[in-house]
Short mmCIF file of C-alpha atoms in Angstrom, two decimals:
data_model
loop_
_atom_site.label_atom_id
_atom_site.label_comp_id
_atom_site.label_asym_id
_atom_site.label_seq_id
_atom_site.Cartn_x
_atom_site.Cartn_y
_atom_site.Cartn_z
CA MET A 1006 106.40 96.43 105.87
CA THR A 1007 104.87 93.27 107.64
CA ARG A 1008 101.55 94.37 107.08
CA ARG A 1009 102.17 94.74 103.36
CA LEU A 1010 103.58 91.41 103.18
CA LEU A 1011 100.64 89.80 105.17
CA LEU A 1012 97.82 91.59 102.72
CA SER A 1013 100.13 90.30 100.16
CA TYR A 1014 100.03 86.85 101.00
CA LEU A 1015 96.54 87.30 102.29
CA THR A 1016 95.17 88.55 99.55
CA LEU A 1017 97.05 86.02 96.96
CA ALA A 1018 95.64 82.92 99.13
CA THR A 1019 91.93 84.89 98.57
CA LEU A 1020 92.18 85.08 95.43
CA VAL A 1021 93.67 80.89 95.13
CA LEU A 1022 90.53 79.86 97.59
CA VAL A 1023 88.00 82.14 95.04
CA CYS A 1024 89.19 80.23 91.98
CA LEU A 1025 88.89 76.69 93.47
CA GLU A 1026 85.72 76.99 95.64
CA PHE A 1027 83.19 78.94 93.62
CA PRO A 1028 83.74 76.41 90.84
CA LEU A 1029 83.65 73.52 92.81
CA GLY A 1030 80.39 75.19 94.68
CA TYR A 1031 78.60 75.71 90.59
CA VAL A 1032 80.03 71.82 89.73
CA TYR A 1033 78.44 70.32 93.04
CA THR A 1034 75.07 72.38 92.79
CA ARG A 1035 74.65 71.81 89.26
CA ALA A 1036 75.21 67.93 89.61
CA GLU A 1037 73.18 67.84 92.49
CA ARG A 1038 69.85 69.54 90.61
CA GLU A 1039 71.25 66.80 87.57
CA ARG A 1040 70.80 64.11 90.20
CA ALA A 1041 67.29 65.13 91.32
CA THR A 1042 65.98 65.27 87.66
CA ASN A 1043 67.48 62.25 86.20
CA ALA A 1044 65.62 60.68 89.78
CA ALA A 1045 62.35 61.99 89.34
CA THR A 1046 62.42 61.19 85.81
CA GLU A 1047 63.22 57.42 86.24
CA GLU A 1048 60.51 57.12 88.64
CA ALA A 1049 58.11 58.89 86.24
CA GLU A 1050 59.17 56.39 83.57
CA SER A 1051 58.65 53.90 86.14
CA VAL A 1052 55.16 54.73 86.63
CA ALA A 1053 54.83 55.22 82.82
CA ASP A 1054 55.76 51.57 82.43
CA TYR A 1055 53.62 50.14 84.82
CA ALA A 1056 50.50 52.64 84.14
CA ALA A 1057 51.43 51.64 79.98
CA LEU A 1058 50.61 47.98 80.90
CA SER A 1059 47.61 48.62 83.30
CA LEU A 1060 45.73 50.50 80.98
CA THR A 1061 46.76 48.01 77.96
CA TYR A 1062 44.94 45.08 79.65
CA GLY A 1063 42.73 47.19 81.81
CA ARG A 1064 43.84 47.26 85.28
CA PRO A 1065 42.66 50.86 86.62
CA GLY A 1066 42.74 49.84 90.38
CA GLU A 1067 46.08 48.35 90.11
CA LEU A 1068 47.36 51.65 88.49
CA ALA A 1069 45.98 54.26 91.62
CA GLU A 1070 47.62 51.47 94.08
CA ARG A 1071 50.65 51.52 92.62
CA VAL A 1072 50.78 55.83 92.28
CA GLY A 1073 49.46 56.17 95.51
CA VAL A 1074 52.89 54.40 96.77
CA CYS A 1075 55.28 55.75 94.58
CA ALA A 1076 54.12 59.48 95.18
CA GLN A 1077 54.65 58.40 99.65
CA ARG A 1078 57.83 56.56 99.10
CA ILE A 1079 59.49 60.35 97.02
CA GLY A 1080 57.47 62.28 99.18
CA GLY A 1081 55.92 64.58 95.99
CA ARG A 1082 52.68 63.95 93.62
CA ILE A 1083 52.17 61.86 90.97
CA LEU A 1084 48.92 62.13 88.21
CA VAL A 1085 48.02 60.15 85.11
CA VAL A 1086 45.96 61.48 82.70
CA ASP A 1087 44.81 60.09 78.79
CA SER A 1088 45.71 61.10 75.36
CA SER A 1089 43.27 63.98 75.48
CA GLY A 1090 44.59 65.89 79.29
CA THR A 1091 41.64 64.14 81.20
CA LEU A 1092 42.75 63.12 84.73
CA LEU A 1093 42.77 59.21 84.98
CA VAL A 1094 44.34 58.77 88.38
CA THR A 1095 46.30 61.31 91.07
CA SER A 1096 48.27 60.93 94.28
CA HIS A 1097 46.47 64.21 96.11
CA PRO A 1098 43.10 65.51 95.42
CA LEU A 1099 42.64 68.61 92.63
CA GLY A 1100 39.77 70.32 92.33
CA ARG A 1101 37.95 70.95 89.11
CA ASP A 1102 39.50 74.29 87.69
CA GLN A 1103 43.25 72.43 88.41
CA GLN A 1104 42.22 69.09 86.64
CA ALA A 1105 41.16 71.24 83.59
CA ALA A 1106 44.31 72.93 83.40
CA LEU A 1107 46.20 70.09 83.38
CA ALA A 1108 46.24 69.92 79.40
CA ARG A 1109 47.44 73.40 78.78
CA ARG A 1110 50.76 72.68 81.72
CA PRO A 1111 53.76 72.68 79.67
CA GLU A 1112 55.43 69.74 80.52
CA ILE A 1113 52.49 67.57 80.20
CA ALA A 1114 51.32 69.30 77.02
CA ALA A 1115 54.74 68.30 75.78
CA ALA A 1116 54.46 64.67 76.82
CA LEU A 1117 51.10 64.27 75.19
CA LEU A 1118 52.88 64.87 71.87
CA GLY A 1119 54.66 62.26 71.97
CA GLY A 1120 58.08 63.34 72.30
CA ASP A 1121 60.84 61.04 73.41
CA GLY A 1122 62.26 61.90 76.82
CA ALA A 1123 61.12 63.66 79.75
CA ASN A 1124 60.08 67.77 80.25
CA ALA A 1125 60.78 69.04 83.04
CA ARG A 1126 60.35 72.24 85.03
CA THR A 1127 60.80 74.35 88.62
CA SER A 1128 58.19 76.12 89.89
CA THR A 1129 57.68 78.00 93.42
CA ILE A 1130 54.70 76.93 95.14
CA GLY A 1131 53.55 78.44 98.62
CA GLY A 1132 57.23 79.55 99.02
CA VAL A 1133 58.91 75.75 98.21
CA GLN A 1134 60.52 75.05 95.29
CA TRP A 1135 59.16 72.26 93.18
CA LEU A 1136 60.69 69.96 90.59
CA SER A 1137 57.81 68.83 87.99
CA VAL A 1138 58.83 66.30 85.14
CA ALA A 1139 56.18 64.81 82.46
CA VAL A 1140 57.11 61.49 80.57
CA PRO A 1141 54.50 59.74 77.78
CA VAL A 1142 52.77 56.54 78.83
CA ARG A 1143 53.17 54.07 75.82
CA HIS A 1144 52.32 50.87 74.85
CA GLY A 1145 54.15 49.91 71.41
CA ALA A 1146 53.52 52.90 68.70
CA THR A 1147 50.22 53.57 70.80
CA LEU A 1148 50.07 57.05 73.13
CA HIS A 1149 47.79 56.57 75.84
CA GLY A 1150 48.36 59.92 77.59
CA ALA A 1151 51.55 61.19 80.57
CA VAL A 1152 52.43 60.60 83.59
CA HIS A 1153 53.37 64.26 85.60
CA LEU A 1154 55.67 63.58 88.70
CA THR A 1155 56.21 66.96 91.49
CA VAL A 1156 58.80 66.31 93.78
CA PRO A 1157 59.97 69.53 96.55
CA THR A 1158 63.72 70.64 95.97
CA ASP A 1159 64.05 71.71 99.13
CA ALA A 1160 66.21 69.20 100.46
CA ILE A 1161 68.49 69.71 97.52
CA ALA A 1162 68.66 73.01 98.63
CA SER A 1163 70.03 72.10 102.08
CA ASN A 1164 72.45 70.04 100.59
CA VAL A 1165 73.54 72.99 98.74
CA HIS A 1166 73.41 75.25 100.89
CA ARG A 1167 75.51 72.88 103.59
CA VAL A 1168 77.89 72.21 100.75
CA TRP A 1169 78.34 75.96 100.36
CA LEU A 1170 78.76 76.44 104.07
CA VAL A 1171 81.09 73.41 104.68
CA LEU A 1172 83.64 75.38 101.56
CA GLY A 1173 83.04 78.71 103.36
CA LEU A 1174 84.05 77.90 106.37
CA GLY A 1175 87.14 75.59 105.18
CA GLY A 1176 88.19 79.04 103.15
CA LEU A 1177 88.18 80.41 106.21
CA GLY A 1178 90.03 77.89 108.12
CA VAL A 1179 92.72 77.99 105.55
CA LEU A 1180 92.78 82.04 105.61
CA ALA A 1181 93.44 81.44 108.92
CA VAL A 1182 96.27 79.06 108.87
CA VAL A 1183 97.64 81.40 106.12
CA ALA A 1184 97.72 84.49 107.88
CA LEU A 1185 99.60 82.71 110.50
CA ALA A 1186 102.13 81.40 108.63
CA ALA A 1187 102.15 84.58 106.73
CA PHE A 1188 102.55 86.82 109.56
CA ALA A 1189 105.24 84.88 111.04
CA LEU A 1190 107.07 84.95 107.58
CA ALA A 1191 106.29 88.44 106.91
CA ARG A 1192 107.86 89.04 110.94
CA TRP A 1193 111.03 87.00 109.18
CA ILE A 1194 111.18 88.83 106.25
CA GLY A 1195 110.67 92.49 108.06
CA ARG A 1196 112.27 92.44 110.96
CA PRO A 1197 116.10 92.87 109.99
CA ILE A 1198 114.52 95.39 106.80
CA LEU A 1199 113.30 97.32 109.77
CA GLU A 1200 117.02 97.36 111.69
CA LEU A 1201 118.62 98.15 108.65
CA GLU A 1202 116.03 101.11 108.87
CA ARG A 1203 117.00 101.82 112.12
CA ALA A 1204 120.60 102.00 111.46
CA ALA A 1205 120.46 103.88 108.41
CA ARG A 1206 118.72 106.41 110.18
CA THR A 1207 121.23 106.10 113.32
CA LEU A 1208 124.16 106.44 110.66
CA ALA A 1209 122.16 109.91 108.76
CA GLY A 1210 122.68 111.38 112.41
CA GLY A 1211 126.17 111.23 112.58
CA SER A 1212 126.92 107.46 113.84
CA LEU A 1213 126.39 103.56 114.11
CA THR A 1214 126.85 102.43 117.35
CA THR A 1215 124.50 99.36 116.83
CA PRO A 1216 125.65 97.65 113.25
CA ALA A 1217 122.65 95.68 110.85
CA SER A 1218 121.71 92.10 112.28
CA VAL A 1219 123.65 89.74 109.37
CA THR A 1220 122.06 86.66 111.33
CA THR A 1221 118.38 86.88 110.95
CA GLY A 1222 115.87 87.08 107.60
CA PRO A 1223 116.75 85.57 103.84
CA PRO A 1224 119.84 84.93 102.91
CA GLU A 1225 119.35 88.02 100.49
CA VAL A 1226 118.78 90.63 103.33
CA ARG A 1227 121.32 89.22 105.47
CA SER A 1228 123.87 90.20 102.59
CA LEU A 1229 122.48 93.81 102.24
CA ALA A 1230 123.25 93.95 105.97
CA ALA A 1231 126.49 92.25 105.67
CA THR A 1232 126.92 95.14 102.67
CA PHE A 1233 125.25 97.86 104.67
CA ASN A 1234 127.68 97.14 108.02
CA ARG A 1235 130.99 97.65 105.84
CA THR A 1236 129.74 100.62 103.83
CA ALA A 1237 128.40 102.39 107.37
CA ALA A 1238 132.24 100.94 108.69
CA LEU A 1239 133.74 102.92 105.94
CA LEU A 1240 131.92 105.99 106.15
CA GLU A 1241 132.68 106.46 110.03
CA HIS A 1242 136.51 105.62 109.21
CA LEU A 1243 135.90 108.61 106.18
CA LEU A 1244 134.12 110.93 108.70
CA ALA A 1245 136.80 110.42 111.37
CA SER A 1246 139.89 110.91 108.72
CA GLN A 1247 137.57 113.96 107.98
CA ARG A 1248 137.83 115.35 111.58
CA ALA A 1249 140.93 114.75 112.17
CA PHE A 1250 141.97 116.34 108.98
CA ALA A 1251 140.50 119.37 109.55
CA GLY A 1252 141.86 119.59 113.50
CA GLU A 1253 145.15 118.91 112.66
CA VAL A 1254 144.73 121.54 109.32
CA SER A 1255 142.92 124.12 111.80
CA HIS A 1256 146.46 123.52 114.25
CA GLN A 1257 149.23 123.42 111.19
CA LEU A 1258 148.34 126.29 109.26
CA LYS A 1259 146.93 129.23 111.54
CA THR A 1260 150.15 129.03 113.71
CA PRO A 1261 152.46 129.63 110.45
CA LEU A 1262 150.37 132.03 108.79
CA ALA A 1263 149.93 134.21 112.70
CA ALA A 1264 154.06 133.63 112.58
CA LEU A 1265 154.38 134.83 109.34
CA ARG A 1266 152.33 137.79 109.85
CA LEU A 1267 153.78 139.03 113.04
CA ARG A 1268 157.80 138.54 110.97
CA LEU A 1269 156.27 140.91 108.09
CA ASP A 1270 155.02 143.60 110.80
CA ASN A 1271 158.30 143.15 112.64
CA MET A 1272 159.71 144.18 109.05
CA GLU A 1273 158.22 146.99 108.43
CA PRO A 1274 160.65 149.12 110.21
CA ASP A 1275 163.46 148.08 108.73
CA ILE A 1276 162.16 148.21 104.64
CA LEU A 1277 163.05 150.62 102.17
CA PRO A 1278 160.17 152.97 100.78
CA THR A 1279 160.51 151.73 97.21
CA VAL A 1280 159.92 147.90 98.48
CA ARG A 1281 157.01 148.81 101.19
CA GLY A 1282 154.43 147.91 98.37
CA ASN A 1283 155.97 144.61 98.00
CA LEU A 1284 155.72 144.28 102.23
CA ASN A 1285 152.05 145.51 102.20
CA ALA A 1286 151.22 143.14 99.24
CA ALA A 1287 152.82 140.43 101.00
CA MET A 1288 150.63 141.02 104.28
CA THR A 1289 147.29 141.51 102.19
CA GLU A 1290 147.90 138.28 100.56
CA THR A 1291 148.96 136.03 104.32
CA ASP A 1292 145.19 137.73 105.70
CA ARG A 1293 143.85 136.85 102.37
CA LEU A 1294 145.16 133.28 102.82
CA ALA A 1295 144.58 133.09 106.63
CA ARG A 1296 140.47 133.91 105.57
CA MET A 1297 140.86 131.02 103.53
CA VAL A 1298 141.65 128.64 105.50
CA GLU A 1299 139.28 129.26 108.30
CA GLY A 1300 136.79 129.25 105.41
CA LEU A 1301 137.49 125.63 104.18
CA LEU A 1302 137.74 125.02 107.87
CA ALA A 1303 133.97 126.11 108.41
CA PHE A 1304 132.60 123.85 105.18
CA ALA A 1305 134.37 120.80 106.19
CA LEU A 1306 132.58 121.50 109.61
CA MET A 1307 129.34 122.53 108.20
CA GLU A 1308 129.50 119.77 105.36
CA GLU A 1309 130.09 116.73 108.42
CA THR A 1310 127.53 118.07 111.18
CA ALA A 1311 124.05 118.02 111.17
CA LEU A 1312 123.04 121.64 111.35
CA THR A 1313 119.02 121.90 113.23
CA PRO A 1314 117.50 125.27 112.87
CA GLU A 1315 116.07 127.10 115.54
CA PRO A 1316 114.21 130.04 116.76
CA VAL A 1317 116.35 133.01 117.17
CA ASP A 1318 115.44 136.75 117.98
CA LEU A 1319 116.00 138.68 114.11
CA ASP A 1320 115.67 141.51 115.59
CA ARG A 1321 118.32 141.76 118.56
CA VAL A 1322 120.69 140.16 116.06
CA LEU A 1323 120.12 142.64 113.44
CA ARG A 1324 120.90 145.68 116.47
CA ASP A 1325 123.80 143.90 118.07
CA ARG A 1326 125.92 143.42 114.39
CA THR A 1327 124.78 147.32 113.44
CA LEU A 1328 126.00 148.62 116.76
CA ALA A 1329 129.03 146.77 116.07
CA TRP A 1330 129.98 148.11 112.51
CA SER A 1331 128.62 150.99 112.59
CA GLY A 1332 131.90 152.70 114.05
CA LEU A 1333 134.02 150.81 110.98
CA TYR A 1334 131.57 152.19 108.62
CA ALA A 1335 132.35 155.82 110.22
CA ARG A 1336 136.09 155.37 109.59
CA GLU A 1337 135.47 154.54 106.28
CA GLY A 1338 132.93 157.86 105.85
CA VAL A 1339 130.11 155.20 104.82
CA ARG A 1340 126.30 155.48 106.71
CA LEU A 1341 124.75 152.50 107.80
CA VAL A 1342 121.05 152.84 108.18
CA LEU A 1343 118.87 149.87 109.41
CA LYS A 1344 115.62 150.12 108.78
CA GLY A 1345 111.89 148.02 109.15
CA ASN A 1346 109.16 147.10 111.89
CA PRO A 1347 110.48 144.69 113.72
CA VAL A 1348 109.27 140.69 112.70
CA GLY A 1349 110.34 138.36 115.67
CA THR A 1350 111.98 135.06 115.53
CA VAL A 1351 113.06 133.42 112.72
CA LEU A 1352 114.38 129.77 112.51
CA ALA A 1353 118.16 129.62 111.19
CA VAL A 1354 121.15 127.60 112.56
CA PRO A 1355 122.16 129.34 116.48
CA GLY A 1356 125.58 131.62 115.26
CA ALA A 1357 124.60 132.25 111.39
CA LEU A 1358 122.88 134.90 111.32
CA GLU A 1359 125.40 136.82 112.89
CA GLN A 1360 127.45 135.31 110.45
CA ILE A 1361 125.50 136.04 107.39
CA LEU A 1362 125.34 139.81 108.37
CA ASP A 1363 128.80 139.99 108.84
CA ASN A 1364 129.56 138.67 105.75
CA LEU A 1365 127.46 140.87 103.98
CA LEU A 1366 128.13 144.17 105.70
CA SER A 1367 132.01 143.51 105.16
CA ASN A 1368 130.99 142.75 101.52
CA ALA A 1369 128.47 146.11 101.34
CA LEU A 1370 131.68 147.89 103.38
CA ARG A 1371 134.17 146.97 100.62
CA VAL A 1372 132.46 148.12 97.64
CA ALA A 1373 130.27 151.54 98.85
CA PRO A 1374 131.82 154.80 97.71
CA THR A 1375 132.46 157.27 100.76
CA ARG A 1376 129.93 159.04 101.83
CA SER A 1377 127.64 156.53 100.61
CA VAL A 1378 124.42 154.58 102.53
CA VAL A 1379 124.58 150.48 103.18
CA THR A 1380 120.93 150.05 104.31
CA VAL A 1381 119.32 147.12 106.34
CA SER A 1382 115.83 146.35 105.98
CA ARG A 1383 113.83 144.03 107.72
CA TRP A 1384 109.72 142.56 106.80
CA LEU A 1385 107.43 140.09 107.17
CA SER A 1386 106.14 137.79 104.15
CA ALA A 1387 103.69 135.68 103.22
CA ALA A 1388 106.50 133.03 103.92
CA GLY A 1389 108.16 133.88 106.67
CA ALA A 1390 110.65 137.30 107.40
CA GLU A 1391 113.26 138.70 104.87
CA LEU A 1392 116.00 140.71 105.25
CA HIS A 1393 117.86 143.05 102.74
CA VAL A 1394 121.48 144.25 103.01
CA GLU A 1395 121.70 147.06 100.11
CA ASP A 1396 124.93 148.91 99.15
CA GLN A 1397 125.37 151.74 96.35
CA GLY A 1398 128.53 150.14 95.01
CA PRO A 1399 129.02 149.21 91.09
CA GLY A 1400 126.79 146.14 91.56
CA MET A 1401 127.35 142.76 89.11
CA THR A 1402 125.74 141.64 85.90
CA ASN A 1403 123.21 138.89 85.74
CA GLU A 1404 125.93 136.45 85.05
CA GLN A 1405 128.10 137.39 87.74
CA ARG A 1406 125.20 137.60 89.96
CA GLY A 1407 124.20 133.73 88.73
CA ARG A 1408 128.11 132.74 89.92
CA ALA A 1409 128.57 134.20 92.89
CA PHE A 1410 127.58 131.78 95.48
CA ASP A 1411 130.31 129.56 93.72
CA ARG A 1412 132.80 128.81 95.87
CA PHE A 1413 136.84 130.65 94.97
CA TRP A 1414 134.35 132.69 92.31
CA ARG A 1415 135.30 136.31 92.44
CA ALA A 1416 134.03 139.05 90.59
CA PRO A 1417 136.47 140.51 87.91
CA GLY A 1418 137.78 143.80 89.16
CA ALA A 1419 136.72 143.15 92.65
CA PRO A 1420 139.15 144.82 96.10
CA LYS A 1421 142.26 142.39 96.61
CA GLY A 1422 141.92 140.72 99.83
CA GLY A 1423 139.10 138.47 98.96
CA THR A 1424 139.02 134.35 99.48
CA GLY A 1425 135.91 134.27 97.13
CA LEU A 1426 134.21 132.06 99.80
CA GLY A 1427 132.14 134.55 101.74
CA LEU A 1428 128.33 133.97 99.83
CA ALA A 1429 129.15 130.21 99.36
CA ILE A 1430 129.19 130.39 103.70
CA VAL A 1431 126.00 132.77 103.57
CA GLN A 1432 124.17 130.53 101.10
CA ARG A 1433 124.68 127.21 102.72
CA LEU A 1434 124.42 128.80 106.15
CA THR A 1435 120.82 130.57 104.63
CA LEU A 1436 119.93 126.92 103.09
CA ALA A 1437 120.60 124.97 106.40
CA GLY A 1438 117.84 127.10 108.09
CA GLY A 1439 115.48 125.99 105.69
CA GLY A 1440 116.02 129.56 103.68
CA GLU A 1441 117.49 131.36 101.11
CA ALA A 1442 119.80 133.08 99.49
CA LEU A 1443 119.75 135.74 96.62
CA LEU A 1444 121.34 138.46 95.06
CA LEU A 1445 119.24 141.41 92.83
CA PRO A 1446 120.29 144.73 91.21
CA ALA A 1447 119.35 147.73 93.52
CA PRO A 1448 117.56 150.12 92.60
CA GLY A 1449 119.97 153.26 91.35
CA GLY A 1450 122.81 150.86 90.88
CA GLY A 1451 124.88 148.48 93.69
CA LEU A 1452 123.57 145.26 94.84
CA ARG A 1453 120.79 143.77 97.21
CA ALA A 1454 121.27 140.69 98.95
CA VAL A 1455 117.67 138.90 99.89
CA ILE A 1456 117.92 136.58 102.88
CA ARG A 1457 114.55 135.01 103.01
CA LEU A 1458 113.66 133.17 106.13
CA ARG A 1459 110.95 131.10 107.64
CA ARG A 1460 109.44 132.35 110.69
CA ALA A 1461 109.33 130.50 114.32
CA THR A 1462 105.84 128.67 115.16
CA PRO A 1463 105.58 129.34 118.82
CA ARG A 1464 106.24 126.09 121.45
CA ARG A 1465 105.90 125.77 124.98
CA SER A 1466 109.02 125.83 126.92
CA SER A 1467 110.20 122.86 128.80
CA GLY A 1468 111.45 124.46 131.72
CA LEU A 1469 115.30 123.93 130.75
CA PRO A 1470 117.81 126.19 129.81
CA ASN A 1471 118.64 125.40 126.00
CA LEU A 1472 122.26 123.92 125.00
CA PRO A 1473 124.11 126.22 122.54
CA ARG A 1474 125.13 124.47 119.32
CA ARG A 1475 126.37 127.76 117.20
CA CYS A 1476 127.78 126.46 114.01
CA PRO A 1477 131.58 126.32 113.25
CA ALA A 1478 132.21 131.13 113.05
CA VAL A 1479 133.85 132.65 110.14
CA GLY A 1480 135.72 135.67 110.20
CA ALA A 1481 133.44 138.34 108.40
CA GLY A 1482 136.38 139.85 106.12
CA THR A 1483 135.80 136.31 104.09
CA ALA A 1484 133.10 137.46 102.22
CA ALA A 1485 134.92 140.55 100.71
CA GLY A 1486 136.62 138.34 98.03
CA LYS A 1487 133.02 138.50 96.07
CA ARG A 1488 133.42 141.43 94.42
#
């Protein structure tokens, strides 16, 4: 930000200097040229007046002496011609060709026409720029000829160049002063904003150990920093309250639910067969309530914790979880099959793949018919790796698949005991790892759950063991309530 402010100030100062110095230099250059032209014209008119008197009274010798003195004084050349353009007097020698061409010079020809005023033009001879001025020589109404005066303009050019140099150096000096002042001002403005940015990054990481400074910078920035600190303090208080609430709920609800489940189990021998169905329904609802509490606590912990994806061996997780679920699948008369070639490591939150598979396999088992097959497959894709869990159950409609990831939503006719949180947790954990979760119809009926994951890029080991940072655990049975 300091650099942008500095560039802004310097750009503005440069524009102001350009708008001031260029017109000033142009006006000075024009004034110098006009001054030189006026001085040459005045000198030529003075010689013309003297020449008119000398020619009228027949004193050409005095005219030649005056022309030589004036030419030496101005450092230029002066010549006098008669009304036909013939050379009368000159301060410097001329060849025959030059003398013959005098009348054809534009400024001399204009002066011999008898017009009022001087006729001036500039020309370059031998790499030097010259200013030529011609004025008519009159005595009364009689035109005797013309005076032609030529002076070099190198002194004028030198003065102009010197002025432009002074303007340029002055502009650079002003820019240097502006740069110093702008840098100090930009640092004064930008430093508290950088502190605000640092505090915002710290707050995004979950805590604000050092609040933003409210004693430096412009008043508006100090007010913003004070407001940010108050907001950060309020957020920290709310997060602390949420953590405390999650811990208290975990302690206060799990224990009574476990006690209620135990009491229901103890009542089973004394219950008459006619009301045993009510007892089983109460036990089912108790289990469902316990799973719902676990799911809600998991969501609360996930939303308050920054989940960082890390490389995870997908093949190992698939082998472990399919082996763990194979016994339960066999008891229910459903075959669990793992297909596909090894895909290596993927990016996922530590512990998330196990929970994703547990929830999807629990869902599939709950709806899979006896003697059907649930297939778990994996393969590499252009974007990374894909994991599919496909069952042969009743499946879902397009509308149901669109709502399946909503919290607490359960499909009509879903088996009892679900909470409607399992697939929502699957989607949340997949997104936390940078992946994507989809539900698609399976060929021949049933449902195919698709988990797309990013491949992990190899990185050098630091030589230190990675400490486990697992996401909040959720029981596998939670997911079954979606269908």
